Amino acid sequence: MDLPPGPDQFTRSWAALRTAVDRLPDRDFARPSGCAGWLVRDLVCHLVIDAQDVLITLATPADAAATADAASYWTAADRPPADGGPLDALTVRLAAAYRDPGLLAFHLDDVGSAAGRAAALADPRTRVSTQRKVLTVADYLTAYVLEWTLHHLDLIAHLPDREGPPAQGLARSRVLLERIAGARFPASFEDADALLVGTGRRTPTARERAALGDLAHRLPLTLS
């Protein structure tokens, strides 16, 4: 599957994720998420920070040639940092400080809506700078489709009655993860399962491990 430039899939995936958060009752913010060690409220706080990053990046144009694309934007490691990273600890403390889940959801809607508008207005051909990399807006937004899709799966990991990410976003995220991995997942894998197993959010079954073959020894991929 090709990954055409433009903000359309970014917009759909981001809108679906924000809608899913908006529909959560307060009690669900205290449930575990699919991110190890994080509650749903911690994940939502992380999404606020992500939305801020999108706004900052889209407002940081670059004149230099692109040094990365949607796949090489990501750094893939075979294990997460031992301490989870300082930003993870800050996110948990910040999420707890909100106290009222409604305020946290409002903040996400406020900043997230602005990020969505900025993405829709951005020229996909222009280049932006982030994390010491230069890439086109199209590639940057495509990279974030994977971010939104994975975190949508994280959001509903222990909320099976909640709607999942859009099918097209799942399919495109799978293609991007395969490019990052340098290998394709077996056709027997559903898109969501490829993403969950590929990033270590779920342990593969014995049958899945056999189908993965040599790829099983290179998983999971920790993306940053």
Coordinates of N, CA and C in Angstrom, one line a residue:
M1 N 0.8 -1.2 0.0 CA 0.0 0.0 0.0 C 0.9 1.2 0.0
D2 N 0.6 2.2 -0.9 CA 1.3 3.5 -0.9 C 0.8 4.3 0.3
L3 N 1.7 5.3 0.7 CA 1.3 6.2 1.7 C 1.4 7.6 1.1
P4 N 0.3 8.0 0.4 CA 0.3 9.3 -0.3 C 0.4 10.4 0.7
P5 N 1.0 11.5 0.2 CA 1.2 12.7 1.0 C -0.2 13.4 1.3
G6 N -0.2 14.2 2.4 CA -1.4 14.9 2.7 C -1.8 14.6 4.1
P7 N -2.7 15.5 4.7 CA -3.1 15.4 6.0 C -4.3 14.6 6.3
D8 N -4.9 14.0 5.2 CA -6.3 13.4 5.4 C -6.3 12.3 6.4
Q9 N -5.4 11.3 6.3 CA -5.4 10.2 7.2 C -5.0 10.7 8.6
F10 N -4.1 11.6 8.7 CA -3.7 12.2 10.0 C -5.0 12.8 10.7
T11 N -5.8 13.5 9.9 CA -7.0 14.2 10.4 C -8.0 13.1 10.9
R12 N -8.2 12.1 10.1 CA -9.2 11.1 10.5 C -8.7 10.3 11.7
S13 N -7.4 9.9 11.8 CA -6.9 9.2 12.9 C -6.9 10.0 14.2
W14 N -6.5 11.2 14.1 CA -6.5 12.1 15.2 C -7.9 12.4 15.7
A15 N -8.8 12.7 14.8 CA -10.2 13.0 15.2 C -10.8 11.8 15.9
A16 N -10.6 10.6 15.4 CA -11.1 9.4 16.0 C -10.6 9.2 17.4
L17 N -9.3 9.4 17.6 CA -8.7 9.2 18.9 C -9.2 10.3 19.9
R18 N -9.3 11.5 19.5 CA -9.9 12.5 20.4 C -11.3 12.3 20.7
T19 N -12.1 11.8 19.8 CA -13.5 11.5 20.0 C -13.6 10.3 21.0
A20 N -12.7 9.3 20.9 CA -12.7 8.2 21.8 C -12.4 8.7 23.3
V21 N -11.5 9.6 23.4 CA -11.2 10.2 24.7 C -12.4 10.9 25.3
D22 N -13.0 11.7 24.4 CA -14.1 12.6 24.8 C -15.3 11.8 25.3
R23 N -15.4 10.6 24.8 CA -16.6 9.7 25.2 C -16.3 8.9 26.4
L24 N -15.1 9.0 27.0 CA -14.8 8.2 28.2 C -15.5 8.7 29.4
P25 N -16.1 7.9 30.2 CA -16.6 8.3 31.5 C -15.4 8.5 32.5
D26 N -15.6 9.4 33.5 CA -14.5 9.7 34.4 C -13.8 8.5 35.0
R27 N -14.6 7.4 35.3 CA -14.0 6.3 35.9 C -13.0 5.6 35.0
D28 N -13.1 5.7 33.7 CA -12.2 5.0 32.8 C -10.8 5.6 32.8
F29 N -10.7 6.8 33.3 CA -9.3 7.5 33.3 C -8.4 6.8 34.3
A30 N -9.0 6.1 35.3 CA -8.2 5.5 36.3 C -7.9 4.0 35.9
R31 N -8.3 3.6 34.8 CA -8.1 2.2 34.3 C -6.7 2.1 33.7
P32 N -6.1 0.9 33.6 CA -4.8 0.8 32.9 C -5.0 1.0 31.4
S33 N -3.9 1.4 30.8 CA -3.9 1.6 29.4 C -3.0 0.5 28.8
G34 N -2.8 0.5 27.5 CA -1.9 -0.4 26.8 C -0.5 -0.1 26.9
C35 N -0.2 1.1 27.4 CA 1.2 1.6 27.7 C 1.6 1.1 29.0
A36 N 2.7 0.2 29.1 CA 3.1 -0.4 30.3 C 3.3 0.7 31.4
G37 N 2.6 0.5 32.6 CA 2.8 1.4 33.7 C 2.0 2.6 33.7
W38 N 1.2 2.8 32.6 CA 0.4 4.1 32.5 C -1.0 3.8 32.6
L39 N -1.7 4.6 33.4 CA -3.2 4.6 33.4 C -3.7 5.4 32.1
V40 N -5.0 5.3 31.9 CA -5.5 6.0 30.8 C -5.3 7.5 30.9
R41 N -5.4 8.0 32.1 CA -5.1 9.5 32.3 C -3.7 9.8 31.9
D42 N -2.8 9.0 32.2 CA -1.4 9.2 31.8 C -1.2 9.3 30.3
L43 N -1.9 8.3 29.6 CA -1.9 8.3 28.2 C -2.5 9.6 27.6
V44 N -3.6 10.0 28.1 CA -4.3 11.2 27.6 C -3.4 12.4 27.8
C45 N -2.7 12.5 28.9 CA -1.8 13.6 29.2 C -0.6 13.6 28.1
H46 N -0.2 12.4 27.8 CA 0.9 12.2 26.8 C 0.3 12.7 25.4
L47 N -0.9 12.5 25.2 CA -1.5 13.0 23.9 C -1.5 14.5 23.9
V48 N -1.8 15.2 25.0 CA -1.7 16.6 25.1 C -0.3 17.1 24.7
I49 N 0.7 16.4 25.2 CA 2.1 16.8 24.9 C 2.4 16.5 23.4
D50 N 1.9 15.4 22.9 CA 2.0 15.1 21.5 C 1.4 16.2 20.6
A51 N 0.2 16.7 21.0 CA -0.4 17.7 20.2 C 0.4 19.0 20.2
Q52 N 1.0 19.3 21.4 CA 1.9 20.5 21.5 C 3.1 20.3 20.5
D53 N 3.6 19.1 20.5 CA 4.7 18.9 19.6 C 4.4 19.1 18.1
V54 N 3.2 18.6 17.8 CA 2.7 18.8 16.4 C 2.6 20.3 16.1
L55 N 2.0 21.1 17.0 CA 1.9 22.5 16.8 C 3.3 23.2 16.6
I56 N 4.2 22.8 17.5 CA 5.6 23.4 17.4 C 6.3 23.0 16.1
T57 N 6.2 21.7 15.7 CA 6.9 21.3 14.5 C 6.3 22.0 13.3
L58 N 5.0 22.1 13.2 CA 4.4 22.7 12.0 C 4.7 24.2 11.9
A59 N 5.1 24.8 13.0 CA 5.5 26.2 13.1 C 7.0 26.3 13.0
T60 N 7.7 25.3 12.7 CA 9.2 25.3 12.6 C 9.6 24.9 11.2
P61 N 9.5 25.8 10.2 CA 9.9 25.5 8.8 C 11.4 25.3 8.7
A62 N 11.8 24.6 7.7 CA 13.2 24.3 7.5 C 13.5 24.6 6.0
D63 N 14.7 25.2 5.7 CA 15.1 25.4 4.4 C 16.0 24.3 3.9
A64 N 16.6 23.5 4.8 CA 17.5 22.5 4.4 C 16.8 21.3 3.7
A65 N 17.5 20.5 3.0 CA 17.0 19.3 2.4 C 16.5 18.3 3.4
A66 N 15.5 17.5 3.1 CA 15.0 16.5 4.0 C 16.1 15.5 4.4
T67 N 16.1 15.2 5.6 CA 17.1 14.1 6.1 C 16.4 12.9 6.6
A68 N 15.1 12.9 6.6 CA 14.3 11.7 7.1 C 13.0 11.7 6.3
D69 N 12.4 10.5 6.3 CA 11.0 10.3 5.8 C 10.1 9.8 7.0
A70 N 8.9 9.3 6.6 CA 8.0 8.9 7.7 C 8.6 7.7 8.4
A71 N 9.3 6.8 7.8 CA 9.9 5.6 8.4 C 11.1 6.0 9.3
S72 N 12.1 6.7 8.7 CA 13.3 7.0 9.4 C 13.1 8.1 10.4
Y73 N 11.9 8.7 10.5 CA 11.6 9.6 11.6 C 11.7 8.9 12.9
W74 N 11.3 7.6 12.9 CA 11.3 6.8 14.1 C 12.7 6.1 14.3
T75 N 13.0 6.1 15.6 CA 14.2 5.3 16.0 C 13.6 4.0 16.6
A76 N 14.1 2.9 16.1 CA 13.6 1.6 16.6 C 14.7 0.9 17.5
A77 N 14.3 0.5 18.7 CA 15.2 -0.2 19.6 C 14.6 -1.5 19.9
D78 N 15.4 -2.5 20.4 CA 14.9 -3.8 20.7 C 14.3 -3.9 22.1
R79 N 14.5 -2.8 22.9 CA 13.9 -2.8 24.3 C 13.7 -1.3 24.7
P80 N 12.7 -1.1 25.6 CA 12.5 0.3 26.1 C 13.6 0.7 27.0
P81 N 13.7 2.0 27.3 CA 14.7 2.5 28.3 C 14.5 1.8 29.6
A82 N 15.6 1.5 30.4 CA 15.4 0.8 31.6 C 14.6 1.6 32.6
D83 N 14.7 3.0 32.6 CA 13.9 3.8 33.6 C 12.7 4.4 33.0
G84 N 12.4 4.0 31.8 CA 11.2 4.6 31.1 C 11.4 6.0 30.6
G85 N 12.5 6.6 31.0 CA 12.7 8.0 30.4 C 12.2 9.1 31.3
P86 N 12.9 10.2 31.4 CA 12.4 11.3 32.3 C 11.1 11.9 31.9
L87 N 10.8 11.9 30.6 CA 9.5 12.5 30.2 C 8.4 11.7 30.6
D88 N 8.6 10.3 30.6 CA 7.5 9.4 31.1 C 7.1 9.7 32.5
A89 N 8.1 9.9 33.4 CA 7.9 10.2 34.8 C 7.2 11.5 34.9
L90 N 7.6 12.5 34.2 CA 6.9 13.8 34.2 C 5.5 13.7 33.8
T91 N 5.2 12.9 32.7 CA 3.8 12.8 32.2 C 2.9 12.2 33.3
V92 N 3.4 11.2 34.0 CA 2.6 10.6 35.1 C 2.3 11.6 36.2
R93 N 3.3 12.4 36.6 CA 3.0 13.4 37.6 C 2.1 14.5 37.1
L94 N 2.3 14.9 35.9 CA 1.4 16.0 35.4 C 0.0 15.5 35.2
A95 N -0.2 14.2 34.8 CA -1.6 13.7 34.7 C -2.3 13.6 36.0
A96 N -1.5 13.3 37.1 CA -2.1 13.2 38.4 C -2.5 14.6 38.9
A97 N -1.8 15.6 38.5 CA -2.1 17.0 39.0 C -3.4 17.5 38.4
Y98 N -3.9 16.9 37.3 CA -5.2 17.4 36.8 C -6.3 17.1 37.8
R99 N -6.3 16.0 38.4 CA -7.3 15.6 39.4 C -8.7 15.4 38.7
D100 N -9.2 16.4 38.0 CA -10.5 16.2 37.4 C -10.3 15.7 35.9
P101 N -10.7 14.5 35.6 CA -10.5 14.0 34.3 C -11.2 14.8 33.2
G102 N -12.2 15.5 33.6 CA -12.9 16.4 32.6 C -12.0 17.5 32.1
L103 N -11.2 18.0 33.1 CA -10.3 19.1 32.7 C -9.2 18.6 31.8
L104 N -8.7 17.4 32.0 CA -7.7 16.8 31.2 C -8.2 16.6 29.8
A105 N -9.5 16.1 29.7 CA -10.1 15.8 28.4 C -10.3 17.2 27.7
F106 N -10.7 18.2 28.4 CA -10.9 19.5 27.8 C -9.6 20.1 27.2
H107 N -8.5 19.9 28.0 CA -7.2 20.4 27.5 C -6.8 19.6 26.2
L108 N -7.1 18.3 26.2 CA -6.7 17.6 25.0 C -7.6 18.1 23.8
D109 N -8.9 18.3 24.0 CA -9.7 18.8 23.0 C -9.3 20.2 22.5
D110 N -8.9 21.1 23.4 CA -8.5 22.4 23.1 C -7.2 22.4 22.3
V111 N -6.1 21.8 22.8 CA -4.8 21.8 22.1 C -4.9 20.9 20.9
G112 N -5.6 19.8 21.0 CA -5.7 18.8 19.9 C -6.5 19.4 18.7
S113 N -7.5 20.1 19.0 CA -8.2 20.8 17.9 C -7.3 21.7 17.1
A114 N -6.5 22.5 17.8 CA -5.6 23.4 17.2 C -4.6 22.6 16.4
A115 N -4.1 21.5 16.9 CA -3.1 20.7 16.1 C -3.7 20.2 14.9
G116 N -5.0 19.8 15.0 CA -5.7 19.2 13.8 C -5.9 20.3 12.7
R117 N -6.2 21.5 13.2 CA -6.4 22.6 12.2 C -5.1 23.0 11.5
A118 N -4.0 23.0 12.3 CA -2.7 23.3 11.8 C -2.2 22.3 10.8
A119 N -2.5 21.1 11.0 CA -2.2 20.0 10.1 C -3.0 20.1 8.8
A120 N -4.2 20.4 8.9 CA -5.1 20.6 7.7 C -4.7 21.8 6.8
L121 N -4.2 22.8 7.5 CA -3.8 24.0 6.7 C -2.3 23.9 6.2
A122 N -1.5 23.0 6.7 CA -0.1 23.0 6.3 C 0.0 22.4 4.8
D123 N 1.0 23.0 4.1 CA 1.3 22.5 2.8 C 2.1 21.2 2.9
P124 N 1.6 20.1 2.4 CA 2.3 18.8 2.6 C 3.8 18.8 2.0
R125 N 4.0 19.7 1.0 CA 5.3 19.7 0.4 C 6.4 20.5 1.1
T126 N 6.0 21.3 2.1 CA 7.0 22.1 2.8 C 7.8 21.2 3.8
R127 N 8.9 21.7 4.2 CA 9.7 21.0 5.1 C 9.7 21.6 6.5
V128 N 9.8 20.7 7.5 CA 9.8 21.2 8.9 C 11.0 20.5 9.6
S129 N 11.3 21.1 10.8 CA 12.4 20.5 11.5 C 11.9 20.1 12.9
T130 N 12.3 18.9 13.3 CA 12.0 18.3 14.6 C 13.0 17.3 15.0
Q131 N 13.4 17.2 16.3 CA 14.3 16.2 16.8 C 15.5 16.1 16.0
R132 N 16.0 17.3 15.5 CA 17.3 17.4 14.7 C 17.1 16.7 13.4
K133 N 15.9 16.6 12.9 CA 15.7 16.0 11.6 C 14.9 17.0 10.7
V134 N 15.0 16.9 9.4 CA 14.2 17.7 8.5 C 13.4 16.7 7.7
L135 N 12.1 17.0 7.6 CA 11.3 16.1 6.7 C 10.1 16.9 6.2
T136 N 9.5 16.4 5.2 CA 8.3 17.1 4.6 C 7.1 17.0 5.6
V137 N 6.2 18.0 5.5 CA 5.0 17.9 6.3 C 4.3 16.6 6.1
A138 N 4.2 16.2 4.8 CA 3.5 14.9 4.5 C 4.1 13.8 5.2
D139 N 5.4 13.7 5.2 CA 6.1 12.5 5.9 C 5.9 12.7 7.4
Y140 N 6.0 13.9 8.0 CA 5.8 14.1 9.4 C 4.4 13.7 9.8
L141 N 3.4 14.1 9.1 CA 2.0 13.7 9.4 C 1.7 12.2 9.2
T142 N 2.4 11.6 8.2 CA 2.3 10.2 8.1 C 2.9 9.4 9.2
A143 N 4.0 9.9 9.7 CA 4.6 9.3 10.9 C 3.7 9.4 12.1
Y144 N 2.9 10.4 12.2 CA 2.0 10.6 13.3 C 0.8 9.8 13.2
V145 N 0.4 9.3 12.0 CA -0.7 8.4 11.9 C -0.4 7.1 12.7
L146 N 0.9 6.7 12.6 CA 1.3 5.5 13.4 C 1.2 5.8 14.9
E147 N 1.6 7.0 15.3 CA 1.5 7.4 16.7 C 0.1 7.4 17.2
W148 N -0.8 8.0 16.4 CA -2.2 8.1 16.9 C -2.8 6.7 16.9
T149 N -2.5 5.9 15.9 CA -3.1 4.5 15.8 C -2.7 3.7 17.0
L150 N -1.4 3.7 17.3 CA -0.9 2.9 18.4 C -1.5 3.3 19.7
H151 N -1.6 4.6 19.9 CA -2.1 5.1 21.2 C -3.7 4.9 21.2
H152 N -4.3 4.9 20.1 CA -5.8 4.5 20.1 C -5.9 3.1 20.6
L153 N -5.0 2.2 20.1 CA -5.0 0.8 20.6 C -4.7 0.8 22.1
D154 N -3.8 1.6 22.5 CA -3.4 1.7 24.0 C -4.7 2.1 24.8
L155 N -5.4 3.1 24.3 CA -6.5 3.6 25.0 C -7.6 2.6 25.3
I156 N -7.8 1.7 24.3 CA -8.9 0.8 24.4 C -8.4 -0.6 24.9
A157 N -7.2 -0.7 25.2 CA -6.6 -2.1 25.5 C -7.4 -2.8 26.6
H158 N -7.9 -2.1 27.6 CA -8.7 -2.7 28.7 C -10.1 -2.1 28.7
L159 N -10.5 -1.6 27.5 CA -11.9 -1.1 27.4 C -12.5 -1.7 26.1
P160 N -12.7 -3.0 26.1 CA -13.1 -3.7 24.8 C -14.4 -3.2 24.2
D161 N -15.2 -2.4 24.9 CA -16.5 -2.0 24.3 C -16.3 -0.6 23.6
R162 N -15.1 -0.1 23.6 CA -14.8 1.2 23.0 C -14.4 1.0 21.5
E163 N -14.7 1.9 20.7 CA -14.4 1.8 19.2 C -12.9 2.0 19.0
G164 N -12.4 1.2 18.1 CA -11.0 1.2 17.8 C -10.6 2.2 16.7
P165 N -9.3 2.3 16.3 CA -8.9 3.3 15.3 C -9.5 2.9 14.0
P166 N -9.5 3.9 13.1 CA -10.1 3.7 11.7 C -9.3 2.6 11.0
A167 N -10.0 1.8 10.2 CA -9.4 0.7 9.5 C -8.2 1.2 8.5
Q168 N -8.5 2.3 7.9 CA -7.4 2.8 6.9 C -6.2 3.2 7.7
G169 N -6.4 3.8 8.9 CA -5.2 4.2 9.7 C -4.5 2.9 10.2
L170 N -5.2 1.9 10.5 CA -4.5 0.6 10.9 C -3.7 0.1 9.8
A171 N -4.3 0.1 8.6 CA -3.6 -0.5 7.4 C -2.3 0.3 7.1
R172 N -2.5 1.6 7.1 CA -1.3 2.4 6.7 C -0.2 2.3 7.8
S173 N -0.6 2.2 9.1 CA 0.3 2.1 10.1 C 1.1 0.8 10.0
R174 N 0.4 -0.2 9.6 CA 1.0 -1.5 9.5 C 2.1 -1.4 8.4
V175 N 1.8 -0.8 7.3 CA 2.7 -0.6 6.2 C 4.0 0.1 6.7
L176 N 3.7 1.2 7.4 CA 4.8 2.0 7.9 C 5.7 1.2 8.9
L177 N 5.1 0.4 9.8 CA 5.8 -0.4 10.7 C 6.6 -1.4 10.0
E178 N 6.1 -2.0 8.9 CA 6.8 -3.0 8.1 C 8.1 -2.3 7.5
R179 N 7.9 -1.1 7.0 CA 9.1 -0.4 6.5 C 10.1 -0.1 7.5
I180 N 9.7 0.2 8.7 CA 10.6 0.4 9.8 C 11.4 -0.9 10.2
A181 N 10.6 -2.0 10.2 CA 11.2 -3.3 10.5 C 12.0 -3.9 9.4
G182 N 11.7 -3.4 8.2 CA 12.4 -4.0 7.0 C 11.9 -5.3 6.6
A183 N 10.7 -5.6 7.0 CA 10.1 -7.0 6.7 C 8.6 -6.9 6.8
R184 N 7.9 -7.8 6.2 CA 6.4 -7.8 6.2 C 6.0 -8.8 7.3
F185 N 4.9 -8.4 7.9 CA 4.2 -9.4 8.8 C 3.4 -10.4 7.9
P186 N 3.2 -11.6 8.5 CA 2.4 -12.6 7.7 C 1.0 -12.1 7.4
A187 N 0.5 -12.5 6.2 CA -0.8 -12.1 5.8 C -1.9 -12.5 6.7
S188 N -1.6 -13.6 7.5 CA -2.6 -14.1 8.5 C -2.8 -13.1 9.7
F189 N -1.9 -12.2 9.8 CA -2.0 -11.2 10.9 C -3.0 -10.1 10.5
E190 N -4.0 -9.8 11.4 CA -4.8 -8.7 11.2 C -3.9 -7.4 11.5
D191 N -4.3 -6.3 10.9 CA -3.5 -5.1 11.0 C -3.2 -4.7 12.5
A192 N -4.3 -4.8 13.3 CA -4.1 -4.4 14.7 C -3.1 -5.4 15.4
D193 N -3.2 -6.7 15.1 CA -2.3 -7.7 15.7 C -0.9 -7.4 15.3
A194 N -0.7 -7.1 14.0 CA 0.7 -6.8 13.5 C 1.3 -5.6 14.3
L195 N 0.5 -4.6 14.6 CA 1.0 -3.4 15.3 C 1.2 -3.8 16.8
L196 N 0.3 -4.5 17.4 CA 0.4 -4.9 18.8 C 1.6 -5.8 19.1
V197 N 1.7 -6.8 18.3 CA 2.9 -7.7 18.4 C 4.2 -7.1 18.0
G198 N 4.1 -6.3 16.9 CA 5.3 -5.7 16.4 C 6.0 -4.7 17.3
T199 N 5.2 -4.1 18.2 CA 5.7 -3.1 19.1 C 5.7 -3.6 20.5
G200 N 5.5 -4.9 20.7 CA 5.6 -5.4 22.1 C 4.4 -5.2 23.0
R201 N 3.3 -4.7 22.4 CA 2.1 -4.5 23.2 C 1.4 -5.7 23.5
R202 N 1.7 -6.8 22.8 CA 1.1 -8.1 23.0 C 2.1 -9.1 22.7
T203 N 2.2 -10.2 23.5 CA 3.1 -11.3 23.2 C 2.4 -12.2 22.1
P204 N 3.2 -12.6 21.1 CA 2.6 -13.4 20.1 C 2.3 -14.8 20.6
T205 N 1.2 -15.4 20.1 CA 0.9 -16.8 20.4 C 1.9 -17.7 19.7
A206 N 1.9 -19.0 20.1 CA 2.9 -19.9 19.5 C 2.7 -20.0 18.0
R207 N 1.4 -20.0 17.6 CA 1.1 -20.0 16.1 C 1.6 -18.8 15.4
E208 N 1.4 -17.6 16.1 CA 1.9 -16.4 15.5 C 3.4 -16.3 15.4
R209 N 4.0 -16.8 16.4 CA 5.5 -16.8 16.4 C 6.0 -17.7 15.3
A210 N 5.4 -18.8 15.1 CA 5.8 -19.7 14.0 C 5.6 -19.0 12.7
A211 N 4.5 -18.3 12.5 CA 4.2 -17.6 11.3 C 5.2 -16.5 11.0
L212 N 5.7 -15.9 12.1 CA 6.6 -14.8 12.0 C 8.0 -15.2 11.5
G213 N 8.4 -16.5 11.8 CA 9.7 -17.0 11.3 C 10.8 -16.2 11.9
D214 N 11.8 -15.8 11.1 CA 13.0 -15.1 11.5 C 12.6 -13.7 12.1
L215 N 11.5 -13.1 11.6 CA 11.1 -11.8 12.1 C 10.8 -11.8 13.6
A216 N 10.4 -13.0 14.1 CA 10.1 -13.1 15.6 C 11.3 -12.7 16.4
H217 N 12.5 -13.0 15.9 CA 13.7 -12.8 16.7 C 14.1 -11.3 16.8
R218 N 13.5 -10.5 15.9 CA 13.8 -9.1 15.8 C 12.7 -8.2 16.5
L219 N 11.7 -8.9 17.0 CA 10.7 -8.1 17.7 C 10.7 -8.4 19.2
P220 N 10.2 -7.4 20.0 CA 9.4 -6.3 19.5 C 10.3 -5.1 19.2
L221 N 9.7 -4.1 18.5 CA 10.4 -2.8 18.2 C 9.9 -1.8 19.2
T222 N 10.8 -1.1 19.8 CA 10.4 0.0 20.7 C 10.6 1.3 19.9
L223 N 9.6 2.0 19.6 CA 9.7 3.2 18.7 C 9.8 4.5 19.5
S224 N 10.7 5.4 19.1 CA 10.9 6.7 19.8 C 11.2 7.7 18.7

